[in-house]
Amino acid sequence: MTEQHQDAATAAEQNTTHFGFKTVAAQEKVSLVANVFHSVAAKYDVMNDLMSLGIHRLWKRFTIDCSGVRPGHKVLDLAGGTGDLTALFSRRVGPTGQVILADINESMLNVGKDKLRDLGLVNNISYVQANAEALPFADNSFDIITIAFGLRNVTNKDAALRSMFRVLKPGGRLLVLEFSKPTEAWLSKVYDLYSFKLLPAMGQLVANDRESYQYLAESIRMHPDQDTLKQMMEDAGFSQTSYHNLTGGIVALHRGYKF
C-alpha cells in the first residue's frame, strides 16, 4: 500500500475525508460535492469542451474502444452525468442491450436525460439515481462498468470499487477514466498553472462559479495517482489491472476484470 493510500485509509477510519484541499467530515463531503454539481450541471458540457479544448471527447471514445462492448451487453455508466458515454454505449449495445446511466446527483442526471432524449436515444437507456458506494443492483448484473471523471468525487473510493466489483458479471470489465498525475515535470508545472489560475477564472466567466471549479482543480490533485489507483482496484478484487496514460498522464484509463 502506498503512503497516499495509507493516508486515505487513516482518514476513513477517523471518518474524515478531503474536499479539495480541505479536511471535512465524510458525511459533509457528500453534501458539499452535491452542491458543486447542482451548481455546474447546466454549464457542465460547455465547460468540459472549453477546459479540455474538446479533447475529453477523444478520451471518452478511447474508453469505449477499450471496453470490448458488443451488441446485447448490459452496461453501467456510473457517475455518468450528462450522458456522453451513455450515448456512445447506447449505439454499440443496440436494441438487445441496455445502458444504465447512474449518478448520485439529480441535477446532472436530469441534464443527461434531457440531452439523450433530444438525441433520440430512448429505447435502451435507463436512469438511476445511485450512490457508487452502495449500488442498488443485484450481484453479477453488468458486462461493463465505466466511471468517467467521477471517482475522485466519491467519499469512500474503496467502498465504491468493491460495490462495482460486486455488480459486475464474472468476465466483465471495469474502466475508470480519471484525471491523474502528469508523467513529465514540465507538464505538471504547466498543468498546475492552468488548473489553479485559468480553470477557476474560466468557471467564473462562463458559469459564474469560481469556487466550484476551484474545488474541481483541487480534487484532481487529491485523487490517487496511477499506481495507487491500480492497487486499490486489485484490493477490491479486480484482476489483470492496467492503466494507459492519455495526454501525458493528465488523464489515465484504468482497466480491471472480474474473474
Short mmCIF file of C-alpha atoms in Angstrom, two decimals:
data_model
loop_
_atom_site.label_atom_id
_atom_site.label_comp_id
_atom_site.label_asym_id
_atom_site.label_seq_id
_atom_site.Cartn_x
_atom_site.Cartn_y
_atom_site.Cartn_z
CA MET A 1 0.00 0.00 0.00
CA THR A 2 1.42 3.40 -0.95
CA GLU A 3 1.76 6.27 1.52
CA GLN A 4 -1.06 8.10 -0.28
CA HIS A 5 -3.39 5.11 0.09
CA GLN A 6 -2.42 4.70 3.76
CA ASP A 7 -3.28 8.33 4.41
CA ALA A 8 -6.66 7.86 2.77
CA ALA A 9 -7.32 4.74 4.84
CA THR A 10 -6.39 6.55 8.05
CA ALA A 11 -8.73 9.42 7.19
CA ALA A 12 -11.56 6.98 6.52
CA GLU A 13 -11.01 5.34 9.90
CA GLN A 14 -11.30 8.74 11.54
CA ASN A 15 -14.46 9.42 9.49
CA THR A 16 -12.91 12.39 7.73
CA THR A 17 -12.01 12.90 4.11
CA HIS A 18 -10.82 15.51 1.64
CA PHE A 19 -13.00 18.08 -0.07
CA GLY A 20 -10.44 19.58 -2.39
CA PHE A 21 -7.59 20.62 -0.11
CA LYS A 22 -9.85 20.85 2.96
CA THR A 23 -10.37 18.08 5.51
CA VAL A 24 -14.06 17.62 6.27
CA ALA A 25 -16.35 15.08 7.89
CA ALA A 26 -17.11 12.24 5.50
CA GLN A 27 -20.85 12.90 5.54
CA GLU A 28 -20.27 16.61 4.95
CA LYS A 29 -18.38 15.87 1.73
CA VAL A 30 -21.45 14.21 0.24
CA SER A 31 -23.49 17.39 0.54
CA LEU A 32 -20.59 19.65 -0.48
CA VAL A 33 -19.97 17.67 -3.67
CA ALA A 34 -23.71 17.61 -4.35
CA ASN A 35 -23.81 21.40 -4.14
CA VAL A 36 -20.90 21.67 -6.60
CA PHE A 37 -22.62 19.56 -9.23
CA HIS A 38 -26.05 21.12 -8.69
CA SER A 39 -24.28 24.39 -9.44
CA VAL A 40 -22.32 23.31 -12.53
CA ALA A 41 -24.84 20.92 -14.14
CA ALA A 42 -26.36 23.39 -16.60
CA LYS A 43 -22.96 24.50 -17.94
CA TYR A 44 -21.15 21.18 -17.49
CA ASP A 45 -20.88 20.20 -21.16
CA VAL A 46 -19.86 23.68 -22.30
CA MET A 47 -17.18 23.87 -19.61
CA ASN A 48 -15.85 20.41 -20.48
CA ASP A 49 -15.35 21.45 -24.08
CA LEU A 50 -13.69 24.72 -23.08
CA MET A 51 -11.49 23.24 -20.34
CA SER A 52 -10.16 20.39 -22.47
CA LEU A 53 -10.40 22.07 -25.89
CA GLY A 54 -12.71 19.20 -26.79
CA ILE A 55 -10.10 16.54 -26.03
CA HIS A 56 -12.38 14.94 -23.41
CA ARG A 57 -14.40 13.54 -26.32
CA LEU A 58 -11.33 11.69 -27.62
CA TRP A 59 -10.60 10.33 -24.13
CA LYS A 60 -14.17 9.03 -23.90
CA ARG A 61 -14.08 7.45 -27.36
CA PHE A 62 -10.84 5.71 -26.41
CA THR A 63 -12.61 4.37 -23.32
CA ILE A 64 -15.41 2.95 -25.46
CA ASP A 65 -12.88 1.39 -27.83
CA CYS A 66 -11.14 -0.31 -24.88
CA SER A 67 -14.37 -1.55 -23.32
CA GLY A 68 -14.97 -4.56 -25.55
CA VAL A 69 -18.64 -3.60 -25.74
CA ARG A 70 -20.78 -5.71 -28.06
CA PRO A 71 -24.44 -5.81 -29.12
CA GLY A 72 -26.59 -7.19 -26.31
CA HIS A 73 -24.28 -6.13 -23.50
CA LYS A 74 -25.60 -4.60 -20.29
CA VAL A 75 -23.56 -1.53 -19.33
CA LEU A 76 -23.48 0.65 -16.22
CA ASP A 77 -22.28 4.21 -16.86
CA LEU A 78 -21.63 5.21 -13.26
CA ALA A 79 -21.37 8.88 -12.29
CA GLY A 80 -22.44 9.24 -15.90
CA GLY A 81 -23.52 12.84 -15.50
CA THR A 82 -24.68 14.37 -18.75
CA GLY A 83 -24.51 11.10 -20.63
CA ASP A 84 -21.59 11.34 -23.08
CA LEU A 85 -20.51 7.72 -22.55
CA THR A 86 -24.09 6.51 -22.32
CA ALA A 87 -24.81 7.92 -25.79
CA LEU A 88 -21.82 6.10 -27.26
CA PHE A 89 -22.62 2.84 -25.47
CA SER A 90 -26.29 3.00 -26.46
CA ARG A 91 -25.38 2.87 -30.13
CA ARG A 92 -22.94 0.00 -29.57
CA VAL A 93 -25.16 -2.31 -27.50
CA GLY A 94 -28.10 -1.92 -29.88
CA PRO A 95 -31.74 -2.85 -29.30
CA THR A 96 -30.89 -6.09 -27.47
CA GLY A 97 -28.59 -4.36 -24.99
CA GLN A 98 -29.13 -1.96 -22.13
CA VAL A 99 -27.27 1.02 -20.71
CA ILE A 100 -28.00 2.36 -17.24
CA LEU A 101 -26.95 5.95 -16.63
CA ALA A 102 -26.44 6.27 -12.88
CA ASP A 103 -25.45 9.37 -10.95
CA ILE A 104 -25.82 10.43 -7.33
CA ASN A 105 -26.67 13.98 -8.40
CA GLU A 106 -30.23 14.60 -9.56
CA SER A 107 -29.35 17.80 -11.44
CA MET A 108 -26.68 16.07 -13.51
CA LEU A 109 -28.97 13.12 -14.15
CA ASN A 110 -31.75 15.40 -15.39
CA VAL A 111 -29.39 17.20 -17.77
CA GLY A 112 -28.22 13.85 -19.11
CA LYS A 113 -31.75 12.56 -19.52
CA ASP A 114 -32.86 15.64 -21.46
CA LYS A 115 -29.78 15.54 -23.70
CA LEU A 116 -30.12 11.87 -24.58
CA ARG A 117 -33.82 12.20 -25.30
CA ASP A 118 -33.07 15.14 -27.60
CA LEU A 119 -30.66 12.83 -29.44
CA GLY A 120 -33.46 10.28 -29.85
CA LEU A 121 -31.75 7.75 -27.59
CA VAL A 122 -34.60 6.36 -25.52
CA ASN A 123 -35.21 2.66 -26.13
CA ASN A 124 -32.24 1.02 -24.44
CA ILE A 125 -31.34 3.55 -21.72
CA SER A 126 -32.50 3.64 -18.10
CA TYR A 127 -31.75 6.24 -15.43
CA VAL A 128 -30.98 5.57 -11.78
CA GLN A 129 -30.00 7.97 -9.01
CA ALA A 130 -27.44 5.95 -7.09
CA ASN A 131 -24.51 6.21 -4.70
CA ALA A 132 -21.41 4.45 -6.08
CA GLU A 133 -20.54 3.21 -2.60
CA ALA A 134 -23.75 1.17 -2.32
CA LEU A 135 -25.04 0.36 -5.79
CA PRO A 136 -28.73 -0.71 -5.86
CA PHE A 137 -28.20 -3.59 -8.28
CA ALA A 138 -28.04 -7.36 -7.92
CA ASP A 139 -24.73 -9.19 -7.89
CA ASN A 140 -23.27 -10.05 -11.31
CA SER A 141 -25.53 -7.67 -13.26
CA PHE A 142 -23.28 -5.90 -15.78
CA ASP A 143 -20.91 -6.85 -18.58
CA ILE A 144 -19.16 -3.47 -18.42
CA ILE A 145 -18.97 -0.69 -15.84
CA THR A 146 -17.47 2.71 -16.58
CA ILE A 147 -16.89 5.66 -14.28
CA ALA A 148 -15.52 8.72 -16.07
CA PHE A 149 -14.30 11.75 -14.12
CA GLY A 150 -16.41 10.67 -11.16
CA LEU A 151 -14.33 8.50 -8.85
CA ARG A 152 -12.34 11.41 -7.42
CA ASN A 153 -15.59 12.90 -6.08
CA VAL A 154 -16.58 9.73 -4.22
CA THR A 155 -16.09 9.90 -0.45
CA ASN A 156 -15.07 6.26 0.11
CA LYS A 157 -13.39 5.12 -3.09
CA ASP A 158 -12.53 1.67 -1.71
CA ALA A 159 -16.19 1.00 -0.89
CA ALA A 160 -17.20 2.18 -4.35
CA LEU A 161 -14.71 -0.11 -6.07
CA ARG A 162 -15.94 -3.06 -4.01
CA SER A 163 -19.53 -2.20 -4.93
CA MET A 164 -18.62 -2.08 -8.63
CA PHE A 165 -16.86 -5.43 -8.34
CA ARG A 166 -19.95 -6.97 -6.74
CA VAL A 167 -22.37 -5.93 -9.51
CA LEU A 168 -20.01 -6.77 -12.38
CA LYS A 169 -20.52 -10.14 -14.07
CA PRO A 170 -17.70 -12.71 -13.98
CA GLY A 171 -15.59 -11.95 -17.04
CA GLY A 172 -16.79 -8.35 -17.07
CA ARG A 173 -14.54 -5.33 -17.01
CA LEU A 174 -14.37 -2.03 -15.17
CA LEU A 175 -12.97 1.08 -16.84
CA VAL A 176 -12.06 4.12 -14.75
CA LEU A 177 -11.34 7.28 -16.76
CA GLU A 178 -9.99 9.96 -14.46
CA PHE A 179 -7.59 12.85 -14.15
CA SER A 180 -4.25 11.61 -12.90
CA LYS A 181 -0.59 12.61 -12.48
CA PRO A 182 1.35 14.00 -15.47
CA THR A 183 4.40 11.92 -16.31
CA GLU A 184 6.73 14.86 -17.03
CA ALA A 185 7.79 17.56 -14.56
CA TRP A 186 7.40 20.38 -17.06
CA LEU A 187 3.87 19.25 -17.88
CA SER A 188 2.99 19.18 -14.18
CA LYS A 189 4.06 22.81 -13.83
CA VAL A 190 2.06 23.91 -16.85
CA TYR A 191 -0.93 21.88 -15.68
CA ASP A 192 -0.79 23.40 -12.19
CA LEU A 193 -0.78 26.88 -13.66
CA TYR A 194 -3.73 26.02 -15.86
CA SER A 195 -5.69 24.26 -13.10
CA PHE A 196 -5.30 26.80 -10.32
CA LYS A 197 -5.26 30.03 -12.31
CA LEU A 198 -7.11 29.62 -15.60
CA LEU A 199 -9.70 26.99 -14.64
CA PRO A 200 -11.31 28.94 -11.75
CA ALA A 201 -11.23 32.12 -13.84
CA MET A 202 -12.95 30.28 -16.69
CA GLY A 203 -15.54 28.96 -14.26
CA GLN A 204 -16.26 32.48 -13.10
CA LEU A 205 -16.50 33.84 -16.64
CA VAL A 206 -18.64 31.11 -18.20
CA ALA A 207 -20.58 29.63 -15.28
CA ASN A 208 -20.35 32.47 -12.73
CA ASP A 209 -18.93 29.94 -10.28
CA ARG A 210 -15.26 30.24 -9.36
CA GLU A 211 -15.50 28.17 -6.16
CA SER A 212 -16.87 25.02 -7.78
CA TYR A 213 -14.12 24.97 -10.37
CA GLN A 214 -11.51 25.69 -7.71
CA TYR A 215 -12.77 22.55 -5.94
CA LEU A 216 -12.62 20.53 -9.16
CA ALA A 217 -8.97 21.55 -9.64
CA GLU A 218 -8.13 20.66 -6.04
CA SER A 219 -9.99 17.34 -6.24
CA ILE A 220 -7.79 16.33 -9.17
CA ARG A 221 -4.65 16.88 -7.08
CA MET A 222 -6.05 14.87 -4.16
CA HIS A 223 -7.02 11.88 -6.33
CA PRO A 224 -4.78 8.79 -6.12
CA ASP A 225 -2.04 8.57 -8.74
CA GLN A 226 -1.93 5.87 -11.40
CA ASP A 227 -0.18 3.14 -9.43
CA THR A 228 -2.13 3.83 -6.25
CA LEU A 229 -5.47 3.51 -8.04
CA LYS A 230 -4.31 0.33 -9.75
CA GLN A 231 -3.52 -1.16 -6.33
CA MET A 232 -6.88 -0.02 -4.95
CA MET A 233 -8.63 -1.85 -7.78
CA GLU A 234 -6.67 -5.01 -7.02
CA ASP A 235 -7.53 -4.69 -3.32
CA ALA A 236 -11.21 -4.52 -4.32
CA GLY A 237 -10.88 -7.86 -6.15
CA PHE A 238 -10.13 -6.88 -9.75
CA SER A 239 -7.66 -8.92 -11.80
CA GLN A 240 -5.40 -8.12 -14.75
CA THR A 241 -5.46 -4.45 -13.82
CA SER A 242 -3.64 -1.98 -16.04
CA TYR A 243 -3.67 1.67 -16.97
CA HIS A 244 -3.00 3.73 -20.05
CA ASN A 245 -1.81 7.32 -19.74
CA LEU A 246 -3.52 9.83 -22.00
CA THR A 247 -2.23 13.32 -22.83
CA GLY A 248 0.96 12.80 -20.88
CA GLY A 249 -0.76 11.36 -17.82
CA ILE A 250 -3.11 14.29 -17.32
CA VAL A 251 -5.74 11.59 -17.67
CA ALA A 252 -5.40 7.83 -17.19
CA LEU A 253 -7.70 4.99 -18.20
CA HIS A 254 -7.58 2.10 -15.71
CA ARG A 255 -8.98 -1.33 -16.56
CA GLY A 256 -9.69 -4.34 -14.42
CA TYR A 257 -11.56 -7.62 -14.79
CA LYS A 258 -13.71 -9.78 -12.53
CA PHE A 259 -12.84 -13.46 -12.68
#
